[in-house]
Coordinates of C-alpha atoms and ligand atoms in Angstrom, one line a residue:
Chain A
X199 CA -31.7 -19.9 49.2
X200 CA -35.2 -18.7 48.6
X201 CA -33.4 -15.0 48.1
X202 CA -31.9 -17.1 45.4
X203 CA -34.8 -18.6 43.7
X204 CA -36.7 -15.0 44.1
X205 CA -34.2 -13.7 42.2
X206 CA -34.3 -16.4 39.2
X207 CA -38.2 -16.4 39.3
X208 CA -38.4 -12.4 38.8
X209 CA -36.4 -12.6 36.2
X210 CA -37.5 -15.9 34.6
X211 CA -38.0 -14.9 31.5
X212 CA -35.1 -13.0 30.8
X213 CA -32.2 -15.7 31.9
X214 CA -34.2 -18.6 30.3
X215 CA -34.2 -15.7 27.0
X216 CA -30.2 -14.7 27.3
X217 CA -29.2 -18.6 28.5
X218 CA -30.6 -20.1 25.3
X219 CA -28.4 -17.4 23.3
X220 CA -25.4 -18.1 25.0
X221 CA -25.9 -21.5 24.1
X222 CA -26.5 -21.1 20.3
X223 CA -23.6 -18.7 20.2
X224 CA -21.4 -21.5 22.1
X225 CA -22.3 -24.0 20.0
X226 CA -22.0 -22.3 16.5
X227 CA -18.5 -21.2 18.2
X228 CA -17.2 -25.0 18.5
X229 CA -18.6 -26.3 14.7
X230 CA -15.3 -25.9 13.6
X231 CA -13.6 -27.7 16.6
X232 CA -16.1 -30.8 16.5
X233 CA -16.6 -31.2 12.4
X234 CA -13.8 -30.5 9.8
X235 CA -14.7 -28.0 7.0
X236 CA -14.3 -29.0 3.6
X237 CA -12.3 -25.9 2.2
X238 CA -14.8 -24.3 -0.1
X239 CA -17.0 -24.6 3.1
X240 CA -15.0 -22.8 5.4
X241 CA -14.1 -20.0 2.9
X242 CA -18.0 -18.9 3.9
X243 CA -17.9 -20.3 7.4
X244 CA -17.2 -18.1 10.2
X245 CA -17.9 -18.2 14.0
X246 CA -18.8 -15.9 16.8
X247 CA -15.4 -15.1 18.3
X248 CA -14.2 -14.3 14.7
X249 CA -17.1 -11.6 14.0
X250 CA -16.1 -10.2 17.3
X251 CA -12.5 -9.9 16.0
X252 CA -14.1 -8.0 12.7
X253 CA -16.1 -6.0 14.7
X254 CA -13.1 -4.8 17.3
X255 CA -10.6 -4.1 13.7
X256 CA -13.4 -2.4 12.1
X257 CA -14.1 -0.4 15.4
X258 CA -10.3 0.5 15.8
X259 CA -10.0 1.9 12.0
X260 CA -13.0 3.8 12.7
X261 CA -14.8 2.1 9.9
X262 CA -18.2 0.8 10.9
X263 CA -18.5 4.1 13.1
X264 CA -18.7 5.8 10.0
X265 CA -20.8 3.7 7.9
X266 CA -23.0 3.6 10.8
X267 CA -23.3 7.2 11.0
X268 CA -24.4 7.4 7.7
X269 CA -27.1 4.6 7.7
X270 CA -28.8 6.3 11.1
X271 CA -28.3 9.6 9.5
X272 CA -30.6 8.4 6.7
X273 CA -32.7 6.5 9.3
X274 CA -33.3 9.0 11.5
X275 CA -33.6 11.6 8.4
X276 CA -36.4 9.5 6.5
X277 CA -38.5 8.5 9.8
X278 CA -38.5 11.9 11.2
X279 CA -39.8 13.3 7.6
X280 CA -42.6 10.3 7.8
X281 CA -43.8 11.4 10.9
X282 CA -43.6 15.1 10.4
X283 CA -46.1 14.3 7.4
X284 CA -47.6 11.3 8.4
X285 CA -49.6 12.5 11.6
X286 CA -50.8 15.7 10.4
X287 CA -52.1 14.2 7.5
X288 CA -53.4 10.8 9.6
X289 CA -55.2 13.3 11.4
X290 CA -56.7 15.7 9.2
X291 CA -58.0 13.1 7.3
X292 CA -59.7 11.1 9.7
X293 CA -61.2 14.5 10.9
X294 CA -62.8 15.9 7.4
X295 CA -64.1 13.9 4.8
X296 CA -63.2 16.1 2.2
X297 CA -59.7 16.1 2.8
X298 CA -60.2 12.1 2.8
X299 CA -61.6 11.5 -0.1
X300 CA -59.0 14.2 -2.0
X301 CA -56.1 12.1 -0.6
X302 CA -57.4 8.6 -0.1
X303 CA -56.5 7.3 -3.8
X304 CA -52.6 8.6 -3.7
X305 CA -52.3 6.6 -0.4
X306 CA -54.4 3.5 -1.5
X307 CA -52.5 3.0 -4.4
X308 CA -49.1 4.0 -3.0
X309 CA -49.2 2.1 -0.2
X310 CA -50.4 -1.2 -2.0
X311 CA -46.8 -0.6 -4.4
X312 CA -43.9 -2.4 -3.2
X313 CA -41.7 0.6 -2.3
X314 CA -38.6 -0.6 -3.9
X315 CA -40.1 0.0 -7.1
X316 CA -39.1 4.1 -6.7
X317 CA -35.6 2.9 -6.0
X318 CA -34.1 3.2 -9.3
X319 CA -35.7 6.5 -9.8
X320 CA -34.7 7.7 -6.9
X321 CA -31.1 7.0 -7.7
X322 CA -31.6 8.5 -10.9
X323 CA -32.8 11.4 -9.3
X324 CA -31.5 11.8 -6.3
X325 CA -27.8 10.4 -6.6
X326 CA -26.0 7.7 -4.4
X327 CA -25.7 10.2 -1.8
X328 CA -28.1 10.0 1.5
X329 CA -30.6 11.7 -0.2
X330 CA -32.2 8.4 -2.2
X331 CA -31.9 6.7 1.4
X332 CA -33.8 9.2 2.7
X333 CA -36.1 9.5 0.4
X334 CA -37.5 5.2 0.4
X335 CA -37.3 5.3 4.2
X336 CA -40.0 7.6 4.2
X337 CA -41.6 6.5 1.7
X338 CA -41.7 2.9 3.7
X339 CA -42.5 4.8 7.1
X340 CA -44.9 7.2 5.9
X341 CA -47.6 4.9 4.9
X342 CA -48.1 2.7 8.5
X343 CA -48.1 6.1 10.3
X344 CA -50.1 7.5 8.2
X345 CA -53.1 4.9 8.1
X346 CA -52.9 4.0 11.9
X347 CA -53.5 7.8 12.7
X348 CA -56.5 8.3 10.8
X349 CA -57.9 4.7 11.9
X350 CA -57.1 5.7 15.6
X351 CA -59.0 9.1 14.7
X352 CA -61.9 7.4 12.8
X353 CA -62.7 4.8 15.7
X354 CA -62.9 7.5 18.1
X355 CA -66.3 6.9 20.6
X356 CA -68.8 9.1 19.5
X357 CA -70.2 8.8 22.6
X358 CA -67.4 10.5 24.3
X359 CA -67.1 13.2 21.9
X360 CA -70.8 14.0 23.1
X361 CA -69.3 13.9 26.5
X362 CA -66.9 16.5 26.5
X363 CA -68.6 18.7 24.7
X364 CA -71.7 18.5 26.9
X365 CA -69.9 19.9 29.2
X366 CA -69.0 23.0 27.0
X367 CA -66.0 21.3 25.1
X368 CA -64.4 23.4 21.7
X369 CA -63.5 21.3 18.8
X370 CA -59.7 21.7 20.0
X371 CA -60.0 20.3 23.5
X372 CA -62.4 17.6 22.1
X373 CA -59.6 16.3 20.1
X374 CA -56.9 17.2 22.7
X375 CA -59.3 15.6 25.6
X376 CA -60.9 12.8 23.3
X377 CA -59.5 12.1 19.8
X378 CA -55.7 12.3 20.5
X379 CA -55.5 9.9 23.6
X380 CA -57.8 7.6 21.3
X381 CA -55.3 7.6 18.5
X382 CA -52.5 7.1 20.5
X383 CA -51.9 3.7 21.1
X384 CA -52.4 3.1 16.8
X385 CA -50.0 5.8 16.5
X386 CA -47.7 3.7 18.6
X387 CA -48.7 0.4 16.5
X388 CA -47.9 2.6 13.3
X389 CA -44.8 3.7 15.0
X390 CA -43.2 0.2 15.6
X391 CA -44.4 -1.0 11.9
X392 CA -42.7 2.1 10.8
X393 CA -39.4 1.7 12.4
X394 CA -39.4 -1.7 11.1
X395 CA -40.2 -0.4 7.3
X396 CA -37.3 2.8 7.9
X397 CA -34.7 -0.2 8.9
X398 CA -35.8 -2.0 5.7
X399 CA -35.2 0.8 3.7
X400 CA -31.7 1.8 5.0
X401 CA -30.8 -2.0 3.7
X402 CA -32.5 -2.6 0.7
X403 CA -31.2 1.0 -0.5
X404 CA -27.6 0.8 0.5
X405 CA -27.7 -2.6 -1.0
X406 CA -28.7 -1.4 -4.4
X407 CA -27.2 1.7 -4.3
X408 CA -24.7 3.5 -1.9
X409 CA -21.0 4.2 -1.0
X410 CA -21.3 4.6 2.3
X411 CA -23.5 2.8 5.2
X412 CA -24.0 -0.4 6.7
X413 CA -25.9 -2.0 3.8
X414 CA -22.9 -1.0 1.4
X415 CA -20.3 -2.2 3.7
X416 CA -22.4 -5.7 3.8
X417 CA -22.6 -5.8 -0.1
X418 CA -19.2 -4.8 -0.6
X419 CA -18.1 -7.2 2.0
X420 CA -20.3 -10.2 1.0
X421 CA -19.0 -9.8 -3.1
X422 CA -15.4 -10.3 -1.2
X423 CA -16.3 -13.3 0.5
X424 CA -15.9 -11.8 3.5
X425 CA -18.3 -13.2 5.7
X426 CA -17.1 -11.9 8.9
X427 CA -18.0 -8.5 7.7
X428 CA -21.2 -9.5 6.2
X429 CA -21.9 -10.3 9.9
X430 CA -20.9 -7.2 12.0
X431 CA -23.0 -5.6 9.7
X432 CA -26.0 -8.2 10.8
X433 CA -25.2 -8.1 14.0
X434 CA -25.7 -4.5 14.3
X435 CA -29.1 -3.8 12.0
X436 CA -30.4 -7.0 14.7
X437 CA -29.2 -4.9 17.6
X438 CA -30.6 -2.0 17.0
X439 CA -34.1 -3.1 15.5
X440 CA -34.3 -4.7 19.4
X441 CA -33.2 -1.8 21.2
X442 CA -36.0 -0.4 19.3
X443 CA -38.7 -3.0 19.4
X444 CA -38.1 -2.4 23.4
X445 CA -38.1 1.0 23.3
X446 CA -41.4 1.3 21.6
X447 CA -42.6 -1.7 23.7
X448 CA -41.8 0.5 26.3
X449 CA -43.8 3.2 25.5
X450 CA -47.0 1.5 25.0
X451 CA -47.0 -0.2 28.0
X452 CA -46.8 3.2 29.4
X453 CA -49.5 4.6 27.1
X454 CA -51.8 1.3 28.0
X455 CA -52.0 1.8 31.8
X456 CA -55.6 2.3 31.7
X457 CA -56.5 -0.6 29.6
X458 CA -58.1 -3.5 30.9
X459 CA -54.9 -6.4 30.4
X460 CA -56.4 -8.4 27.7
X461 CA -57.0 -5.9 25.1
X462 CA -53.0 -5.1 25.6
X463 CA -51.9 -6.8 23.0
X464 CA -52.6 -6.3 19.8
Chain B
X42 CA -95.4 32.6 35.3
X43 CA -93.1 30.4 32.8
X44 CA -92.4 27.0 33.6
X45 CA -88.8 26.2 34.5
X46 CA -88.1 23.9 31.6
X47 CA -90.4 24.2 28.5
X48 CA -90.4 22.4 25.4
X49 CA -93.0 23.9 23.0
X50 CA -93.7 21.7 19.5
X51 CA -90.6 19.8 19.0
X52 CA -89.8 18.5 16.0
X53 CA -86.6 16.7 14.6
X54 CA -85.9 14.6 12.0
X55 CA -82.7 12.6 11.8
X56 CA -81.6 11.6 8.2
X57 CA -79.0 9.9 7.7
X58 CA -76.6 9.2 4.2
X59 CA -78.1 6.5 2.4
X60 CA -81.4 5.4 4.5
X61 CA -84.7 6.5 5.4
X62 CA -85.2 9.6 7.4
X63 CA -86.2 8.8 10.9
X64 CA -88.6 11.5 12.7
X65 CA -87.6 11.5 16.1
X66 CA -90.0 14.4 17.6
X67 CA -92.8 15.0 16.4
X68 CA -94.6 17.6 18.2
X69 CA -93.3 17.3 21.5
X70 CA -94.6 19.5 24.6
X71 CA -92.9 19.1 27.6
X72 CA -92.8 20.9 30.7
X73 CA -91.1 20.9 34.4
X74 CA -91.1 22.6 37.5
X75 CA -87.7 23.8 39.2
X76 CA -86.7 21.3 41.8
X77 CA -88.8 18.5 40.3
X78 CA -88.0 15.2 40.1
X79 CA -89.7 13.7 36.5
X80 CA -89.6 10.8 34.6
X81 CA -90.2 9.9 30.8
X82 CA -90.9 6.3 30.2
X83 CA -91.7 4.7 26.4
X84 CA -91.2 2.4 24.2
X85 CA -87.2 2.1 23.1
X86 CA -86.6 4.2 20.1
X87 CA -89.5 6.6 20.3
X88 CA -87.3 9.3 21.3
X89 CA -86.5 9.9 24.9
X90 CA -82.5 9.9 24.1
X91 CA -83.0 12.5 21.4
X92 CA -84.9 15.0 23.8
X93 CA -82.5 14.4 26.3
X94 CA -80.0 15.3 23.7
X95 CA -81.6 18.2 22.5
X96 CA -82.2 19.5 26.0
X97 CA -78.6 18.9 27.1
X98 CA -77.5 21.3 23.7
X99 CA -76.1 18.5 21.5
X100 CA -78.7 18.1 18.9
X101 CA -80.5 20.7 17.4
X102 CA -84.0 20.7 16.9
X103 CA -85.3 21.1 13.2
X104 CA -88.1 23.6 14.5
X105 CA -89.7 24.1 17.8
X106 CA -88.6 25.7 20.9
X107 CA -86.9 24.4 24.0
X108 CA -86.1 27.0 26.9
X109 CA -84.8 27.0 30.2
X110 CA -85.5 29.6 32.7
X111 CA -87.0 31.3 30.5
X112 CA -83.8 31.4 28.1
X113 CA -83.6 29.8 24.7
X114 CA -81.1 26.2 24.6
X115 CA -79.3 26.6 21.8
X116 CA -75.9 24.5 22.8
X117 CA -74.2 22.9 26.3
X118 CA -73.9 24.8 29.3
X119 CA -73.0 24.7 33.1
X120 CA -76.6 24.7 34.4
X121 CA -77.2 21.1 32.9
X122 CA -75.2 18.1 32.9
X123 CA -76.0 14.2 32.0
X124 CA -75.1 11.4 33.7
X125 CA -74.8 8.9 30.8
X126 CA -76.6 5.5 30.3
X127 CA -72.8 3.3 29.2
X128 CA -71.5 6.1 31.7
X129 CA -69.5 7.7 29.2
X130 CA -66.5 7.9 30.9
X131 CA -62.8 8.4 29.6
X132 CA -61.4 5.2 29.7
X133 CA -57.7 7.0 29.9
X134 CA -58.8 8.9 32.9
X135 CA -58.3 7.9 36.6
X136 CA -61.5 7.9 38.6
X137 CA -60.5 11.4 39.7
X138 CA -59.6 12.9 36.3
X139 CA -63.0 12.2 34.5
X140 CA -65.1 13.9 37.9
X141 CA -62.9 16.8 37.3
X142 CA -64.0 16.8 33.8
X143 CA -66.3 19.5 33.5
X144 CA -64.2 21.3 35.9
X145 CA -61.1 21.5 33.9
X146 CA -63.2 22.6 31.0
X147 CA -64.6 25.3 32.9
X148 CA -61.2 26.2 33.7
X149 CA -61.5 26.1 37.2
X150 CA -58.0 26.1 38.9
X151 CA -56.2 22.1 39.8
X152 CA -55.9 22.7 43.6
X153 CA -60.0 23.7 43.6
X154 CA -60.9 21.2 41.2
X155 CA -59.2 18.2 43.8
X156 CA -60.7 19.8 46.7
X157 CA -64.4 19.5 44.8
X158 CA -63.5 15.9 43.5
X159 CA -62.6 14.9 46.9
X160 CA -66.3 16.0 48.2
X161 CA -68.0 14.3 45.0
X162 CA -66.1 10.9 45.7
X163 CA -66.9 10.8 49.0
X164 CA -70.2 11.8 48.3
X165 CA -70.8 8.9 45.9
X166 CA -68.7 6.5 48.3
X167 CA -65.8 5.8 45.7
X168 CA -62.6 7.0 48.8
X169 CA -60.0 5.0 47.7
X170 CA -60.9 4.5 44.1
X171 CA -59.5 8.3 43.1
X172 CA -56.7 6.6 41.1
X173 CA -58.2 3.3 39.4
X174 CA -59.1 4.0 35.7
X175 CA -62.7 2.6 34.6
X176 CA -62.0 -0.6 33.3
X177 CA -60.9 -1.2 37.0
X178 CA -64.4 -0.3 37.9
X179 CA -67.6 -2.2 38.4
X180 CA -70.9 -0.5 36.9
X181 CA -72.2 0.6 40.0
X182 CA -68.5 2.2 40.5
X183 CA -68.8 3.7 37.0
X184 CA -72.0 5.0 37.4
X185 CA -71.1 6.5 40.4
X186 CA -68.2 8.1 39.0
X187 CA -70.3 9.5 35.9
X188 CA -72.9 10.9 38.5
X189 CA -70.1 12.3 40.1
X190 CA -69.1 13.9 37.5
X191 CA -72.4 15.5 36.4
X192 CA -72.8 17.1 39.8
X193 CA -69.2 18.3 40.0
X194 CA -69.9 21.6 38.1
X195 CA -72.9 21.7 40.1
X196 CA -75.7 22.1 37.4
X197 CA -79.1 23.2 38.0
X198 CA -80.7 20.3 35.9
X199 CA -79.5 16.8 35.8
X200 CA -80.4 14.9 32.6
X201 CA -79.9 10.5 33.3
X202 CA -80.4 9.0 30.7
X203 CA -81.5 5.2 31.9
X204 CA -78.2 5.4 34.1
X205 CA -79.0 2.1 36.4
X206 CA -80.1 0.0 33.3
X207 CA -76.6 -1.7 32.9
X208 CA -76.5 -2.4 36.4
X209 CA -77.8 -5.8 38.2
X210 CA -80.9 -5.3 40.7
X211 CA -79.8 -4.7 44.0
X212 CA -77.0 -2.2 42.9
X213 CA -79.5 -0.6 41.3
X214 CA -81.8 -0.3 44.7
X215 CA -79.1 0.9 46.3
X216 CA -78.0 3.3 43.6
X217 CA -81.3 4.8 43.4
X218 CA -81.6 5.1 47.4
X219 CA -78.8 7.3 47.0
X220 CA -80.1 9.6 44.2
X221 CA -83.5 10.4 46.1
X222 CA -80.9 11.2 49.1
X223 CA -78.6 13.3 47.2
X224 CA -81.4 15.0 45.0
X225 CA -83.3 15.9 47.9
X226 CA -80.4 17.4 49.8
X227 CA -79.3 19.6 46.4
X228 CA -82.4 20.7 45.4
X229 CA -81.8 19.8 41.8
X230 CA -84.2 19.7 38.6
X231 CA -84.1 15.6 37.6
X232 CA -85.4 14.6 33.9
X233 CA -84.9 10.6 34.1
X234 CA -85.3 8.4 31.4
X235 CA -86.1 4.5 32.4
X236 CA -87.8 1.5 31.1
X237 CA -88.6 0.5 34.3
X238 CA -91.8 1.8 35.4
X239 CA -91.2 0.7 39.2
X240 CA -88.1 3.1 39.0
X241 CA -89.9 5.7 37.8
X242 CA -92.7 5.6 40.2
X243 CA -90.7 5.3 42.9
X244 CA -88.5 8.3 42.1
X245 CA -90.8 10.9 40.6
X246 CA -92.9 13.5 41.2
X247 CA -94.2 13.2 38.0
X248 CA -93.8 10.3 35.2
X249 CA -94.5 11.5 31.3
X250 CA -95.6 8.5 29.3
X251 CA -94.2 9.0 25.7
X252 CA -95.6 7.4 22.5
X253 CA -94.1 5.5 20.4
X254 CA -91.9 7.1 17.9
X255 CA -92.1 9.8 16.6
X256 CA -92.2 10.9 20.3
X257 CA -95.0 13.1 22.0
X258 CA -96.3 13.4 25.6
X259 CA -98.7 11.1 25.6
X260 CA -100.1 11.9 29.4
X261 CA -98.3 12.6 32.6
X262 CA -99.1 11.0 35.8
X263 CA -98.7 12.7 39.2
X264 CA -97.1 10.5 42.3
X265 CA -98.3 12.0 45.3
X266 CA -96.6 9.5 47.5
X267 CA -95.0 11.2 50.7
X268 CA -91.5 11.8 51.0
X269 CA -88.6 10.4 52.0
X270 CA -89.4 7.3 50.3
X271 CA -88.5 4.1 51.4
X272 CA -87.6 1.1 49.9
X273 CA -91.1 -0.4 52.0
X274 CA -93.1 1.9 50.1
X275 CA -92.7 -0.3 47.1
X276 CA -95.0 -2.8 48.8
X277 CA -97.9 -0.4 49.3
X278 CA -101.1 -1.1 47.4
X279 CA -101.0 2.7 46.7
X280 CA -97.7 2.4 45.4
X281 CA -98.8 -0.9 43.1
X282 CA -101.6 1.5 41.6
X283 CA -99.6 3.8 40.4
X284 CA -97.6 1.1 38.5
X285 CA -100.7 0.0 37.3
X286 CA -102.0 3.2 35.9
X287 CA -98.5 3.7 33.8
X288 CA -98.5 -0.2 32.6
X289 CA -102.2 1.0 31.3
X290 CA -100.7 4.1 29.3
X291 CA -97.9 2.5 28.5
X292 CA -99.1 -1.0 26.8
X293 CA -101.1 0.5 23.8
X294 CA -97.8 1.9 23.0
X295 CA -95.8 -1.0 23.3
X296 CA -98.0 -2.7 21.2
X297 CA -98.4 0.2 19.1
X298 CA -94.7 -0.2 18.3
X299 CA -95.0 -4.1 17.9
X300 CA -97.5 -3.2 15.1
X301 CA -95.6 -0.8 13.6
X302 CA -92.1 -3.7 13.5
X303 CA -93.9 -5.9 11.4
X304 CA -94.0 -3.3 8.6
Ligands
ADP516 N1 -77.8 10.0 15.1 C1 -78.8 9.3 14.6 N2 -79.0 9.1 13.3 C2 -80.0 8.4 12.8 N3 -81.0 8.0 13.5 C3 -81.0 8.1 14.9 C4 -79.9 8.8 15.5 N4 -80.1 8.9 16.8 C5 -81.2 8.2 17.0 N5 -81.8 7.8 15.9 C6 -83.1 7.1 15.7 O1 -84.1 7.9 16.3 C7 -85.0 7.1 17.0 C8 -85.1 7.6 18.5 O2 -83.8 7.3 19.1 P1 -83.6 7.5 20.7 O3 -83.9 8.9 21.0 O4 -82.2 7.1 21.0 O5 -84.7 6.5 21.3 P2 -84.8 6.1 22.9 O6 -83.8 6.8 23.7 O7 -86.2 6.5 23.2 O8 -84.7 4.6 22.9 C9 -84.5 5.7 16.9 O9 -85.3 5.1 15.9 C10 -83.1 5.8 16.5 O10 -82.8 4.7 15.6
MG517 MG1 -82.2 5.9 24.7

């Protein structure tokens, strides 16, 4: 007995989380058995078990496993860009002021522009191919990586800098020993906004302007009234913006060991 | 013969983007013997940090020269470390990690550098702290771990920098107990900045009584109370002299200062 209630209060959190799911889902599953749908109603009604259905078809005919391949391609293509660009230049400018004040209008004003703005140039110039995808994920992801780098690098301690180099510290290991682990944790907090913004993008593009990917099969599927569709597709982006969300979660509890528990969250 | 540590006509001005200048030095002589033990007390912000700093090779003075051993200071190196007044140490680092500090930075290899932090923990009575990180710490634990530190590379001259102020009064007693034990069994050169004139009188050879900023030697007072000190020898008439004599020196500068605020 107490093995059992050990068991329930270690994991608390999570049944009392998954249990009031399950419930949701249940109930959403018997509308249709407890209420009758008008007909116009139930033309964009559908429940759980029938999205499941949708999902397993689309699975068999290989369908979503292709859209999907294109939307992470693009994903995964447009975040990696962001933070190829986004760190170095986080980082160089919080280290030199000249290098800030040359690049600290272009990101000001870009960043204060609603991105989807560039989309129909973008598709003007880049075709409905991945590239345009690509191209306003990063732009999306860019910006929060970008501008929690260099504040991470511009609140580093002085103090500490003083530290390591009084005892014979270069510039590199003072921002290997010092700047870098200071950063860090923004650089997470810039990480998780990005994912967030490159997940956005992938949507909002494929929406307006794609053949292929999950935002396309959504659009196409939601101007055919078909709602089951509409909702694999839902399901999934959901999905994988958690597995994400944890993942990154994950990491900054790692990174935060040394923190005092209060200042964990941010 | 050349005194171990000589500061001869130190000046340094600090000036910062879009205020005042603020003359730090003006002038400054200073001078220390090896193996001495000396304090410099004065009013706060006349300069005691920024001499400290310039001694330890982080700031550079405008003009003036500051020499050790004869040899010119002109940036860090091995033969002095500071044991910092907020500690200064790396929050992401375990207890162990920030003593080995200076080691790793000197490039010594990992299996000596835990051997030499195990001595310096013990040594500072943190055993069984090795793996906490600072914000686990209290201050006497930090400060322990940032003296620690300073001595793991084994300098010739130790710079503190009002390292007990943050710390309440009877971990303070204590801590200093243990510097007088551990400076007199290593031999080392100590330039100690305080605000607390009891501390200094009780530790030093010598106290140097700054002015008020811009900072200068004022006038140096000799302790010539026998060693080991006790904590009883703080009850001593001799020793409440000695207080007395700084508190003189050090009043007109205080209100020197005070003065100089309203302006
Ligand atoms: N980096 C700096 N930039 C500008 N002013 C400074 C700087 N460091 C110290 N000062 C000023 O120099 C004076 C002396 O400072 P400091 O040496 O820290 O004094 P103390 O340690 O004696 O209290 C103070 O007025 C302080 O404001
Ligand atoms: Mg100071």
């Amino acid at each position: 007995m107490t093995r059992l209630v050990n068991f329930y209060t270690e994991r608390e959190h999570y049944i009392l989380g998954g249990g009031f799911i399950l419930l949701l889902i249940i109930a959403w599953e018997s509308v249709p058995h407890l209420v009758a749908l008008p007909r116009a109603l139930s033309l964009f009604f559908t429940t759980p078990s029938k999205v499941w259905e949708t999902f397993y078809e689309l699975l068999v005919r290989n369908e979503v496993q292709a859209h999907f391949y294109v939307s992470a391609t693009e994903f995964l293509l447009g975040l990696g860009l962001a933070i190829l660009f986004g760190l170095p230049l986080g980082l160089i400018m919080g280290r030199s002021s000249v290098m800030d004040a040359m690049f600290d209008p272009y990101v000001t004003a870009l960043n204060a522009t609603p991105r989807i703005v560039f989309l129909p140039l973008l598709i003007l110039w880049l075709g409905l191919g991945i590239w345009s995808k690509v191209m306003i994920v990063f732009i999306g992801a860019v910006f929060p990586l970008l501008i929690n780098t260099y504040e991470g690098v511009k609140n580093v301690d002085r103090v500490l800098v003083n530290v390591v180099r009084s005892f014979g510290a270069n510039e590199w290991q003072v921002m290997k020993m010092v700047v870098l682990p200071n950063s860090l944790l923004y650089i997470v907090v810039g990480l998780r906004l990005a994912i967030g913004r490159a997940i956005l993008g992938v949507v909002v593009g494929e929406f307006y302007g794609a053949t292929k990917g999950l935002g396309a099969m959504m659009a196409r599927a939601a101007s055919a009234y078909q709602v089951d569709v509409v909702f694999v597709g839902v399901a999934i982006f959901m999905a994988v913006s958690l597995i994400f969300t944890l993942t990154v979660k994950k990491i900054e509890s790692k990174l935060t060991r040394w923190r005092p528990e209060a200042v964990k969250s941010f | 013969m050349v005194p171990y540590i000589q500061a001869k006509n130190l000046n340094l001005t600090f000036r910062p983007k879009n205020r005042d200048p603020v003359t730090a030095l003006l002038g400054l002589d200073l001078e220390a013997s090896q193996g001495e033990f000396l304090s410099l007390v004065g009013p706060s912000g006349c300069g005691k940090s920024t001499f400290l700093n310039v001694l330890l090779g982080l700031l550079k003075p405008d003009s003036g020269d500051i020499r050790l051993n004869g040899n010119r200071i002109t940036g860090p190196g091995q033969e002095r470390a500071m044991v910092f007044q907020e500690f200064g140490l790396l929050p992401w680092r375990t207890v162990q990690a920030n003593v080995e500090l200076g080691l790793e930075l000197k490039g010594v290899a990992a299996a000596t550098r835990r051997q030499r932090s195990a001595e310096l923990i013990t040594l500072v009575g943190l055993n069984g702290f090795e793996q906490h990180y600072p914000h686990e710490l209290s201050g006497g634990m930090k400060q322990r771990v940032g003296l620690a530190r300073a001595l793991a590379t084994d300098p010739d001259v130790l710079l503190m920098d009002e390292p007990f102020a943050a710390l309440d009064a009877q971990t303070r007693d204590l801590m200093q107990m243990e510097l007088l034990q551990i400076w007199d069994r290593a031999k080392k050169t100590v330039l100690f900045v305080t605000h607390s004139i009891e501390e200094a009188a009780y530790l030093s050879d010598r106290v140097v009584i700054m002015t008020a900023r811009p900072a200068r030697t004022k006038s140096t007072i000799k302790i010539n109370l026998p060693r080991p000190r006790d904590y009883e020898m703080r009850l001593s008439a001799e020793f409440n002299d000695i207080k007395a004599r700084i508190w003189e020196t050090l009043k007109e500068e205080l209100m020197t200062r005070s003065a100089g605020d309203g302006s």
